[in-house]
Every structure is written in C-alpha cells, then in structure tokens.
Amino acid sequence: GLARSHARGPERSVAAPLHAVGRTAGERAEIRPCAERPVIAEHHRYARLRVGLTALRHRAVPTLSGGEAQLATIARALVQQSAILLSDEPTSHLDVGHQLAFARLTREIAAGGKAVLAAVHDLNLAAILADRGVLLTGGRVLLDEPMPSLLKNEALDAAYGVSFERMMGADGHLR
C-alpha cells in the first residue's frame, strides 16, 4: 500500500486519517465510526500499535513532528494490508530507534509473504532492511544484487562519487 502523507484541515487527529483509508486500493474510503467496521477498527489499532502511535491517536495531525507524521503515514499503509508495501524514504524524519523498528516491521511483513519495496539512500539502513538491492544511477540500473555483494562492489563508490570504507567483521561479513 502506498499511503499519501497529507491531512485535510487542522481538526484531523492521527486516528482520523487511518479511519479514512479504505482497506484495499479500490475500496472507497468513508469516514464513519469504527464501531460499524470492527475488522477495520482492529487493523487501525494494530497499525497504531506497530508504529508506536497509540498514545498520539487524539493529536491533530498538524501538531505532529516530522517523525510522528512519518509514522502516521506508515500506519496508513499498514491499514490497507496490501500484498505489496511500497515506500519512498520511509524512515525520513525518524530517529534511529524508529528506523530500526521500521526495519524489523518490514522484515516481519516480508516473512509473512508480502513484498516490500523501499527506496532509500542510507546504505547502512539498506543493509538492514533488504536482502537484495538495486542501485540506480542516471536513471539506469547499475547493480542488482544481494545486499552483501552490492555493498562490496566497487561500482558503488563510482556511483556515489566517494570512496567507501568497508569494515569487515572477524566472520568476513560487513559490519
């Protein structure tokens, strides 16, 4: 699911955008009490719990920090329960703890049989998030490899125009 990260009006709470999201891409979103939609209500509670927004559910969206707003966007995508989770810089504005929590969450989603595709520029985060990486440069695929191979590939240095220092652990894996 791809959730749009905007709210309409200052009266919208963190919970309200979740209630306005249809469960599938083709479902028309309607704002109505969750009591009328108990299954969807449970998805909303789950999503808020998974991203750590339960305590903020009554806050107005415009009062959220950048990271809190990003978590609300992630929760909106979770509510949809799509077969594919597609995200662009999903950890922007998130502190390290929430970045790692997002990585765990996406790994759990993938282990559950769903596809996860994330565009990220942080190579350290990419190494945690992904089993496989695709490096784009100039609009073209430069590398498409398992993450350990991609991170060791010298073409990565050329693509970014810097020389990366690769630190290897005693087991021979990047760390």
Tab-separated table of N, CA, C and O in Angstrom, residues 19-137:
chain	number	residue	atom	x	y	z
A	19	HIS	N	-8.888	6.079	9.746
A	19	HIS	CA	-10.273	5.697	9.531
A	19	HIS	C	-10.729	6.037	8.118
A	19	HIS	O	-11.649	5.421	7.608
A	20	ALA	N	-10.087	7.005	7.495
A	20	ALA	CA	-10.484	7.426	6.151
A	20	ALA	C	-9.870	6.556	5.066
A	20	ALA	O	-10.224	6.674	3.913
A	21	VAL	N	-8.977	5.658	5.436
A	21	VAL	CA	-8.305	4.825	4.456
A	21	VAL	C	-9.112	3.567	4.214
A	21	VAL	O	-9.480	2.865	5.147
A	22	GLY	N	-9.369	3.278	2.957
A	22	GLY	CA	-10.009	2.017	2.614
A	22	GLY	C	-9.006	0.889	2.797
A	22	GLY	O	-7.800	1.101	2.746
A	23	ARG	N	-9.498	-0.329	3.002
A	23	ARG	CA	-8.598	-1.442	3.253
A	23	ARG	C	-7.903	-1.901	1.990
A	23	ARG	O	-6.800	-2.414	2.027
A	24	THR	N	-8.520	-1.735	0.834
A	24	THR	CA	-7.886	-2.097	-0.421
A	24	THR	C	-7.815	-0.858	-1.298
A	24	THR	O	-8.547	0.105	-1.091
A	25	ALA	N	-6.939	-0.915	-2.289
A	25	ALA	CA	-6.738	0.255	-3.144
A	25	ALA	C	-8.026	0.676	-3.849
A	25	ALA	O	-8.264	1.845	-4.050
A	26	GLY	N	-8.884	-0.275	-4.203
A	26	GLY	CA	-10.106	0.056	-4.919
A	26	GLY	C	-11.277	0.400	-4.025
A	26	GLY	O	-12.305	0.858	-4.497
A	27	GLU	N	-11.125	0.181	-2.725
A	27	GLU	CA	-12.235	0.439	-1.803
A	27	GLU	C	-12.378	1.941	-1.574
A	27	GLU	O	-11.419	2.631	-1.309
A	28	ARG	N	-13.583	2.418	-1.667
A	28	ARG	CA	-13.833	3.832	-1.423
A	28	ARG	C	-13.741	4.087	0.073
A	28	ARG	O	-14.387	3.429	0.874
A	29	ALA	N	-12.930	5.054	0.440
A	29	ALA	CA	-12.771	5.383	1.859
A	29	ALA	C	-13.962	6.206	2.325
A	29	ALA	O	-14.377	7.142	1.666
A	30	GLU	N	-14.516	5.824	3.437
A	30	GLU	CA	-15.611	6.575	4.029
A	30	GLU	C	-15.273	6.826	5.481
A	30	GLU	O	-14.762	5.954	6.158
A	31	ILE	N	-15.561	8.026	5.945
A	31	ILE	CA	-15.343	8.317	7.355
A	31	ILE	C	-16.629	7.977	8.089
A	31	ILE	O	-17.662	8.584	7.866
A	32	ARG	N	-16.556	6.957	8.900
A	32	ARG	CA	-17.683	6.562	9.725
A	32	ARG	C	-17.124	5.892	10.969
A	32	ARG	O	-15.986	5.456	10.977
A	33	PRO	N	-17.898	5.806	12.015
A	33	PRO	CA	-17.377	5.242	13.261
A	33	PRO	C	-16.845	3.826	13.052
A	33	PRO	O	-17.445	3.021	12.351
A	34	CYS	N	-15.716	3.548	13.672
A	34	CYS	CA	-15.125	2.222	13.540
A	34	CYS	C	-16.008	1.137	14.132
A	34	CYS	O	-15.860	-0.020	13.786
A	35	ALA	N	-16.927	1.507	15.018
A	35	ALA	CA	-17.838	0.515	15.588
A	35	ALA	C	-18.623	-0.171	14.476
A	35	ALA	O	-19.038	-1.314	14.615
A	36	GLU	N	-18.811	0.525	13.353
A	36	GLU	CA	-19.524	-0.040	12.220
A	36	GLU	C	-18.633	-0.960	11.394
A	36	GLU	O	-19.112	-1.706	10.568
A	37	ARG	N	-17.336	-0.885	11.632
A	37	ARG	CA	-16.393	-1.683	10.854
A	37	ARG	C	-15.389	-2.339	11.811
A	37	ARG	O	-14.221	-1.986	11.820
A	38	PRO	N	-15.801	-3.317	12.599
A	38	PRO	CA	-14.927	-3.873	13.634
A	38	PRO	C	-13.636	-4.482	13.105
A	38	PRO	O	-12.589	-4.374	13.750
A	39	VAL	N	-13.674	-5.120	11.949
A	39	VAL	CA	-12.446	-5.708	11.414
A	39	VAL	C	-11.456	-4.615	11.043
A	39	VAL	O	-10.273	-4.686	11.385
A	40	ILE	N	-11.942	-3.579	10.382
A	40	ILE	CA	-11.077	-2.459	10.003
A	40	ILE	C	-10.579	-1.754	11.254
A	40	ILE	O	-9.421	-1.350	11.332
A	41	ALA	N	-11.439	-1.618	12.253
A	41	ALA	CA	-11.027	-0.974	13.505
A	41	ALA	C	-9.846	-1.713	14.120
A	41	ALA	O	-8.914	-1.101	14.635
A	42	GLU	N	-9.876	-3.029	14.053
A	42	GLU	CA	-8.764	-3.813	14.597
A	42	GLU	C	-7.487	-3.565	13.794
A	42	GLU	O	-6.396	-3.470	14.353
A	43	HIS	N	-7.604	-3.430	12.482
A	43	HIS	CA	-6.439	-3.101	11.654
A	43	HIS	C	-5.872	-1.742	12.047
A	43	HIS	O	-4.661	-1.553	12.086
A	44	HIS	N	-6.748	-0.793	12.336
A	44	HIS	CA	-6.307	0.545	12.754
A	44	HIS	C	-5.541	0.469	14.070
A	44	HIS	O	-4.472	1.061	14.212
A	45	ARG	N	-6.106	-0.255	15.033
A	45	ARG	CA	-5.425	-0.395	16.336
A	45	ARG	C	-4.068	-1.069	16.161
A	45	ARG	O	-3.069	-0.646	16.739
A	46	TYR	N	-4.037	-2.127	15.362
A	46	TYR	CA	-2.788	-2.841	15.106
A	46	TYR	C	-1.741	-1.914	14.494
A	46	TYR	O	-0.587	-1.876	14.928
A	47	ALA	N	-2.145	-1.146	13.483
A	47	ALA	CA	-1.215	-0.250	12.800
A	47	ALA	C	-0.665	0.807	13.748
A	47	ALA	O	0.536	1.074	13.765
A	48	ARG	N	-1.542	1.412	14.551
A	48	ARG	CA	-1.075	2.426	15.513
A	48	ARG	C	-0.124	1.803	16.528
A	48	ARG	O	0.894	2.394	16.889
A	49	LEU	N	-0.437	0.597	16.982
A	49	LEU	CA	0.412	-0.090	17.944
A	49	LEU	C	1.774	-0.425	17.334
A	49	LEU	O	2.813	-0.177	17.945
A	50	ARG	N	1.773	-0.940	16.113
A	50	ARG	CA	3.018	-1.356	15.455
A	50	ARG	C	3.992	-0.202	15.242
A	50	ARG	O	5.192	-0.390	15.290
A	51	VAL	N	3.474	0.981	14.970
A	51	VAL	CA	4.373	2.109	14.708
A	51	VAL	C	4.523	3.033	15.909
A	51	VAL	O	5.237	4.028	15.832
A	52	GLY	N	3.861	2.710	17.012
A	52	GLY	CA	4.029	3.495	18.230
A	52	GLY	C	3.213	4.770	18.291
A	52	GLY	O	3.633	5.751	18.900
A	53	LEU	N	2.038	4.770	17.683
A	53	LEU	CA	1.195	5.977	17.675
A	53	LEU	C	-0.009	5.896	18.605
A	53	LEU	O	-0.821	6.808	18.621
A	54	THR	N	-0.145	4.835	19.351
A	54	THR	CA	-1.333	4.669	20.190
A	54	THR	C	-1.548	5.861	21.114
A	54	THR	O	-2.656	6.382	21.221
A	55	ALA	N	-0.495	6.330	21.753
A	55	ALA	CA	-0.626	7.448	22.693
A	55	ALA	C	-0.929	8.770	21.987
A	55	ALA	O	-1.405	9.713	22.614
A	56	LEU	N	-0.689	8.834	20.683
A	56	LEU	CA	-0.886	10.089	19.938
A	56	LEU	C	-2.179	10.100	19.128
A	56	LEU	O	-2.418	11.040	18.379
A	57	ARG	N	-3.032	9.104	19.289
A	57	ARG	CA	-4.174	8.956	18.393
A	57	ARG	C	-5.148	10.127	18.412
A	57	ARG	O	-5.879	10.325	17.451
A	58	HIS	N	-5.163	10.916	19.464
A	58	HIS	CA	-6.090	12.049	19.529
A	58	HIS	C	-5.432	13.378	19.167
A	58	HIS	O	-6.097	14.409	19.189
A	59	ARG	N	-4.153	13.349	18.857
A	59	ARG	CA	-3.456	14.580	18.476
A	59	ARG	C	-3.837	14.994	17.060
A	59	ARG	O	-3.995	14.158	16.170
A	60	ALA	N	-3.938	16.277	16.829
A	60	ALA	CA	-4.203	16.793	15.485
A	60	ALA	C	-2.956	16.596	14.630
A	60	ALA	O	-1.836	16.825	15.091
A	61	VAL	N	-3.147	16.159	13.401
A	61	VAL	CA	-2.024	15.871	12.511
A	61	VAL	C	-1.067	17.053	12.373
A	61	VAL	O	0.147	16.866	12.436
A	62	PRO	N	-1.542	18.291	12.220
A	62	PRO	CA	-0.595	19.401	12.062
A	62	PRO	C	0.298	19.636	13.289
A	62	PRO	O	1.287	20.343	13.201
A	63	THR	N	-0.050	19.060	14.432
A	63	THR	CA	0.772	19.252	15.632
A	63	THR	C	1.862	18.193	15.768
A	63	THR	O	2.666	18.256	16.697
A	64	LEU	N	1.898	17.234	14.864
A	64	LEU	CA	2.889	16.166	14.938
A	64	LEU	C	4.249	16.638	14.449
A	64	LEU	O	4.339	17.479	13.553
A	65	SER	N	5.283	16.055	15.006
A	65	SER	CA	6.633	16.308	14.495
A	65	SER	C	6.760	15.613	13.150
A	65	SER	O	5.905	14.806	12.758
A	66	GLY	N	7.837	15.878	12.419
A	66	GLY	CA	8.068	15.218	11.135
A	66	GLY	C	8.116	13.710	11.278
A	66	GLY	O	7.556	12.968	10.470
A	67	GLY	N	8.786	13.226	12.322
A	67	GLY	CA	8.877	11.788	12.550
A	67	GLY	C	7.543	11.172	12.899
A	67	GLY	O	7.192	10.085	12.434
A	68	GLU	N	6.757	11.851	13.741
A	68	GLU	CA	5.434	11.353	14.109
A	68	GLU	C	4.520	11.300	12.884
A	68	GLU	O	3.773	10.342	12.703
A	69	ALA	N	4.610	12.313	12.033
A	69	ALA	CA	3.807	12.328	10.808
A	69	ALA	C	4.234	11.179	9.882
A	69	ALA	O	3.388	10.549	9.237
A	70	GLN	N	5.524	10.896	9.835
A	70	GLN	CA	6.010	9.788	9.016
A	70	GLN	C	5.469	8.458	9.553
A	70	GLN	O	5.068	7.589	8.786
A	71	LEU	N	5.442	8.305	10.866
A	71	LEU	CA	4.882	7.093	11.474
A	71	LEU	C	3.400	6.956	11.130
A	71	LEU	O	2.910	5.849	10.882
A	72	ALA	N	2.673	8.070	11.117
A	72	ALA	CA	1.252	8.035	10.753
A	72	ALA	C	1.085	7.577	9.302
A	72	ALA	O	0.171	6.810	8.987
A	73	THR	N	1.978	8.005	8.428
A	73	THR	CA	1.927	7.584	7.027
A	73	THR	C	2.189	6.087	6.911
A	73	THR	O	1.506	5.378	6.159
A	74	ILE	N	3.159	5.588	7.664
A	74	ILE	CA	3.450	4.149	7.660
A	74	ILE	C	2.242	3.370	8.180
A	74	ILE	O	1.856	2.348	7.613
A	75	ALA	N	1.618	3.877	9.247
A	75	ALA	CA	0.433	3.214	9.795
A	75	ALA	C	-0.689	3.165	8.765
A	75	ALA	O	-1.379	2.142	8.638
A	76	ARG	N	-0.856	4.225	8.015
A	76	ARG	CA	-1.900	4.256	6.983
A	76	ARG	C	-1.648	3.181	5.938
A	76	ARG	O	-2.573	2.536	5.457
A	77	ALA	N	-0.391	2.975	5.568
A	77	ALA	CA	-0.064	1.925	4.598
A	77	ALA	C	-0.359	0.539	5.183
A	77	ALA	O	-0.851	-0.349	4.484
A	78	LEU	N	-0.071	0.355	6.472
A	78	LEU	CA	-0.335	-0.936	7.119
A	78	LEU	C	-1.812	-1.261	7.164
A	78	LEU	O	-2.212	-2.421	7.010
A	79	VAL	N	-2.662	-0.258	7.394
A	79	VAL	CA	-4.104	-0.469	7.470
A	79	VAL	C	-4.624	-1.087	6.174
A	79	VAL	O	-5.511	-1.929	6.192
A	80	GLN	N	-4.042	-0.709	5.057
A	80	GLN	CA	-4.516	-1.197	3.765
A	80	GLN	C	-4.256	-2.686	3.564
A	80	GLN	O	-4.916	-3.321	2.759
A	81	GLN	N	-3.289	-3.246	4.284
A	81	GLN	CA	-2.950	-4.660	4.199
A	81	GLN	C	-2.773	-5.131	2.761
A	81	GLN	O	-3.280	-6.177	2.350
A	82	SER	N	-2.044	-4.372	1.991
A	82	SER	CA	-1.776	-4.707	0.593
A	82	SER	C	-0.792	-5.855	0.498
A	82	SER	O	-0.033	-6.127	1.431
A	83	ALA	N	-0.758	-6.494	-0.653
A	83	ALA	CA	0.198	-7.568	-0.899
A	83	ALA	C	1.605	-7.005	-1.072
A	83	ALA	O	2.588	-7.713	-0.911
A	84	ILE	N	1.693	-5.710	-1.394
A	84	ILE	CA	2.979	-5.046	-1.609
A	84	ILE	C	3.025	-3.786	-0.753
A	84	ILE	O	2.100	-2.975	-0.788
A	85	LEU	N	4.104	-3.622	0.008
A	85	LEU	CA	4.336	-2.386	0.746
A	85	LEU	C	5.390	-1.607	-0.025
A	85	LEU	O	6.540	-2.035	-0.127
A	86	LEU	N	4.996	-0.513	-0.615
A	86	LEU	CA	5.868	0.313	-1.432
A	86	LEU	C	6.112	1.613	-0.691
A	86	LEU	O	5.161	2.288	-0.286
A	87	SER	N	7.381	1.962	-0.474
A	87	SER	CA	7.671	3.179	0.283
A	87	SER	C	8.875	3.908	-0.284
A	87	SER	O	9.817	3.305	-0.782
A	88	ASP	N	8.827	5.224	-0.202
A	88	ASP	CA	9.903	6.086	-0.675
A	88	ASP	C	10.464	6.828	0.528
A	88	ASP	O	9.761	7.620	1.142
A	89	GLU	N	11.706	6.557	0.861
A	89	GLU	CA	12.357	7.147	2.037
A	89	GLU	C	11.469	7.008	3.276
A	89	GLU	O	11.135	7.993	3.933
A	90	PRO	N	11.064	5.767	3.608
A	90	PRO	CA	10.116	5.566	4.697
A	90	PRO	C	10.635	5.967	6.071
A	90	PRO	O	9.840	6.173	6.991
A	91	THR	N	11.927	6.092	6.224
A	91	THR	CA	12.472	6.416	7.540
A	91	THR	C	12.924	7.866	7.656
A	91	THR	O	13.547	8.233	8.656
A	92	SER	N	12.573	8.681	6.653
A	92	SER	CA	12.941	10.097	6.757
A	92	SER	C	12.268	10.687	7.993
A	92	SER	O	11.135	10.342	8.326
A	93	HIS	N	12.952	11.520	8.685
A	93	HIS	CA	12.480	12.196	9.905
A	93	HIS	C	12.375	11.275	11.122
A	93	HIS	O	11.900	11.715	12.161
A	94	LEU	N	12.763	9.996	10.984
A	94	LEU	CA	12.666	9.090	12.119
A	94	LEU	C	14.000	9.006	12.854
A	94	LEU	O	15.063	9.026	12.236
A	95	ASP	N	13.920	8.886	14.183
A	95	ASP	CA	15.145	8.686	14.953
A	95	ASP	C	15.622	7.250	14.738
A	95	ASP	O	14.921	6.420	14.153
A	96	VAL	N	16.832	6.953	15.205
A	96	VAL	CA	17.445	5.651	14.962
A	96	VAL	C	16.577	4.506	15.504
A	96	VAL	O	16.409	3.479	14.840
A	97	GLY	N	16.000	4.675	16.679
A	97	GLY	CA	15.153	3.628	17.246
A	97	GLY	C	13.966	3.301	16.369
A	97	GLY	O	13.637	2.125	16.151
A	98	HIS	N	13.311	4.329	15.835
A	98	HIS	CA	12.166	4.102	14.958
A	98	HIS	C	12.606	3.560	13.601
A	98	HIS	O	11.873	2.808	12.959
A	99	GLN	N	13.792	3.950	13.140
A	99	GLN	CA	14.307	3.381	11.888
A	99	GLN	C	14.495	1.875	12.022
A	99	GLN	O	14.099	1.100	11.147
A	100	LEU	N	15.094	1.462	13.137
A	100	LEU	CA	15.318	0.032	13.359
A	100	LEU	C	13.996	-0.710	13.569
A	100	LEU	O	13.835	-1.842	13.101
A	101	ALA	N	13.040	-0.065	14.240
A	101	ALA	CA	11.724	-0.674	14.416
A	101	ALA	C	11.041	-0.858	13.062
A	101	ALA	O	10.407	-1.890	12.813
A	102	PHE	N	11.186	0.122	12.170
A	102	PHE	CA	10.625	0.002	10.824
A	102	PHE	C	11.288	-1.155	10.079
A	102	PHE	O	10.617	-1.920	9.392
A	103	ALA	N	12.607	-1.292	10.229
A	103	ALA	CA	13.315	-2.396	9.578
A	103	ALA	C	12.783	-3.744	10.069
A	103	ALA	O	12.531	-4.648	9.268
A	104	ARG	N	12.589	-3.880	11.375
A	104	ARG	CA	12.027	-5.129	11.929
A	104	ARG	C	10.625	-5.374	11.380
A	104	ARG	O	10.272	-6.494	11.006
A	105	LEU	N	9.823	-4.323	11.352
A	105	LEU	CA	8.455	-4.441	10.862
A	105	LEU	C	8.436	-4.893	9.403
A	105	LEU	O	7.680	-5.800	9.040
A	106	THR	N	9.259	-4.299	8.564
A	106	THR	CA	9.258	-4.675	7.147
A	106	THR	C	9.757	-6.105	6.961
A	106	THR	O	9.254	-6.822	6.098
A	107	ARG	N	10.699	-6.518	7.780
A	107	ARG	CA	11.174	-7.912	7.707
A	107	ARG	C	10.046	-8.870	8.095
A	107	ARG	O	9.883	-9.917	7.476
A	108	GLU	N	9.263	-8.510	9.114
A	108	GLU	CA	8.125	-9.338	9.516
A	108	GLU	C	7.074	-9.406	8.409
A	108	GLU	O	6.513	-10.470	8.138
A	109	ILE	N	6.824	-8.274	7.765
A	109	ILE	CA	5.857	-8.221	6.673
A	109	ILE	C	6.324	-9.123	5.534
A	109	ILE	O	5.549	-9.912	4.984
A	110	ALA	N	7.608	-9.041	5.189
A	110	ALA	CA	8.156	-9.872	4.120
A	110	ALA	C	8.114	-11.353	4.500
A	110	ALA	O	7.780	-12.203	3.675
A	111	ALA	N	8.428	-11.665	5.753
A	111	ALA	CA	8.388	-13.056	6.217
A	111	ALA	C	6.967	-13.608	6.154
A	111	ALA	O	6.776	-14.819	6.010
A	112	GLY	N	5.979	-12.714	6.227
A	112	GLY	CA	4.580	-13.109	6.126
A	112	GLY	C	4.122	-13.309	4.692
A	112	GLY	O	2.941	-13.536	4.442
A	113	GLY	N	5.032	-13.193	3.736
A	113	GLY	CA	4.704	-13.464	2.339
A	113	GLY	C	4.369	-12.257	1.500
A	113	GLY	O	4.000	-12.391	0.334
A	114	LYS	N	4.492	-11.070	2.065
A	114	LYS	CA	4.201	-9.866	1.286
A	114	LYS	C	5.493	-9.284	0.729
A	114	LYS	O	6.567	-9.469	1.295
A	115	ALA	N	5.376	-8.579	-0.367
A	115	ALA	CA	6.538	-7.932	-0.978
A	115	ALA	C	6.755	-6.564	-0.345
A	115	ALA	O	5.797	-5.847	-0.075
A	116	VAL	N	8.011	-6.226	-0.104
A	116	VAL	CA	8.361	-4.925	0.454
A	116	VAL	C	9.390	-4.294	-0.470
A	116	VAL	O	10.423	-4.886	-0.755
A	117	LEU	N	9.087	-3.105	-0.944
A	117	LEU	CA	9.996	-2.363	-1.807
A	117	LEU	C	10.155	-0.973	-1.213
A	117	LEU	O	9.170	-0.268	-1.010
A	118	ALA	N	11.397	-0.618	-0.903
A	118	ALA	CA	11.665	0.688	-0.292
A	118	ALA	C	12.793	1.374	-1.034
A	118	ALA	O	13.833	0.760	-1.297
A	119	ALA	N	12.590	2.630	-1.364
A	119	ALA	CA	13.651	3.450	-1.947
A	119	ALA	C	14.334	4.179	-0.796
A	119	ALA	O	13.682	4.920	-0.061
A	120	VAL	N	15.620	3.909	-0.607
A	120	VAL	CA	16.380	4.550	0.464
A	120	VAL	C	17.742	4.982	-0.069
A	120	VAL	O	18.271	4.394	-1.002
A	121	HIS	N	18.291	6.007	0.536
A	121	HIS	CA	19.624	6.487	0.166
A	121	HIS	C	20.659	6.150	1.233
A	121	HIS	O	21.846	6.246	0.985
A	122	ASP	N	20.211	5.774	2.405
A	122	ASP	CA	21.103	5.438	3.508
A	122	ASP	C	21.537	3.980	3.347
A	122	ASP	O	20.754	3.053	3.554
A	123	LEU	N	22.801	3.773	2.980
A	123	LEU	CA	23.281	2.420	2.715
A	123	LEU	C	23.316	1.552	3.964
A	123	LEU	O	23.108	0.337	3.882
A	124	ASN	N	23.571	2.145	5.122
A	124	ASN	CA	23.546	1.370	6.363
A	124	ASN	C	22.139	0.835	6.624
A	124	ASN	O	21.969	-0.319	7.002
A	125	LEU	N	21.146	1.680	6.420
A	125	LEU	CA	19.767	1.257	6.607
A	125	LEU	C	19.377	0.225	5.546
A	125	LEU	O	18.718	-0.772	5.848
A	126	ALA	N	19.806	0.442	4.310
A	126	ALA	CA	19.509	-0.513	3.235
A	126	ALA	C	20.055	-1.894	3.574
A	126	ALA	O	19.406	-2.908	3.311
A	127	ALA	N	21.241	-1.930	4.182
A	127	ALA	CA	21.841	-3.213	4.552
A	127	ALA	C	20.997	-3.944	5.592
A	127	ALA	O	20.935	-5.172	5.597
A	128	ILE	N	20.320	-3.198	6.455
A	128	ILE	CA	19.469	-3.798	7.484
A	128	ILE	C	18.104	-4.174	6.908
A	128	ILE	O	17.554	-5.223	7.210
A	129	LEU	N	17.564	-3.313	6.047
A	129	LEU	CA	16.225	-3.508	5.502
A	129	LEU	C	16.130	-4.626	4.476
A	129	LEU	O	15.142	-5.352	4.433
A	130	ALA	N	17.146	-4.728	3.624
A	130	ALA	CA	16.981	-5.510	2.400
A	130	ALA	C	17.877	-6.738	2.303
A	130	ALA	O	19.015	-6.726	2.759
A	131	ASP	N	17.347	-7.738	1.659
A	131	ASP	CA	18.140	-8.904	1.293
A	131	ASP	C	18.799	-8.672	-0.064
A	131	ASP	O	19.855	-9.205	-0.349
A	132	ARG	N	18.141	-7.865	-0.871
A	132	ARG	CA	18.609	-7.585	-2.226
A	132	ARG	C	18.524	-6.082	-2.455
A	132	ARG	O	17.628	-5.430	-1.952
A	133	GLY	N	19.459	-5.557	-3.244
A	133	GLY	CA	19.459	-4.135	-3.532
A	133	GLY	C	19.596	-3.854	-5.015
A	133	GLY	O	20.210	-4.635	-5.755
A	134	VAL	N	19.016	-2.763	-5.426
A	134	VAL	CA	19.150	-2.287	-6.797
A	134	VAL	C	19.700	-0.875	-6.699
A	134	VAL	O	19.107	-0.018	-6.046
A	135	LEU	N	20.843	-0.655	-7.327
A	135	LEU	CA	21.471	0.660	-7.330
A	135	LEU	C	21.176	1.330	-8.662
A	135	LEU	O	21.516	0.799	-9.721
A	136	LEU	N	20.511	2.473	-8.585
A	136	LEU	CA	20.190	3.249	-9.775
A	136	LEU	C	21.145	4.420	-9.867
A	136	LEU	O	21.439	5.075	-8.870
A	137	THR	N	21.603	4.699	-11.054
A	137	THR	CA	22.406	5.894	-11.284
A	137	THR	C	22.073	6.423	-12.671
A	137	THR	O	22.011	5.660	-13.635
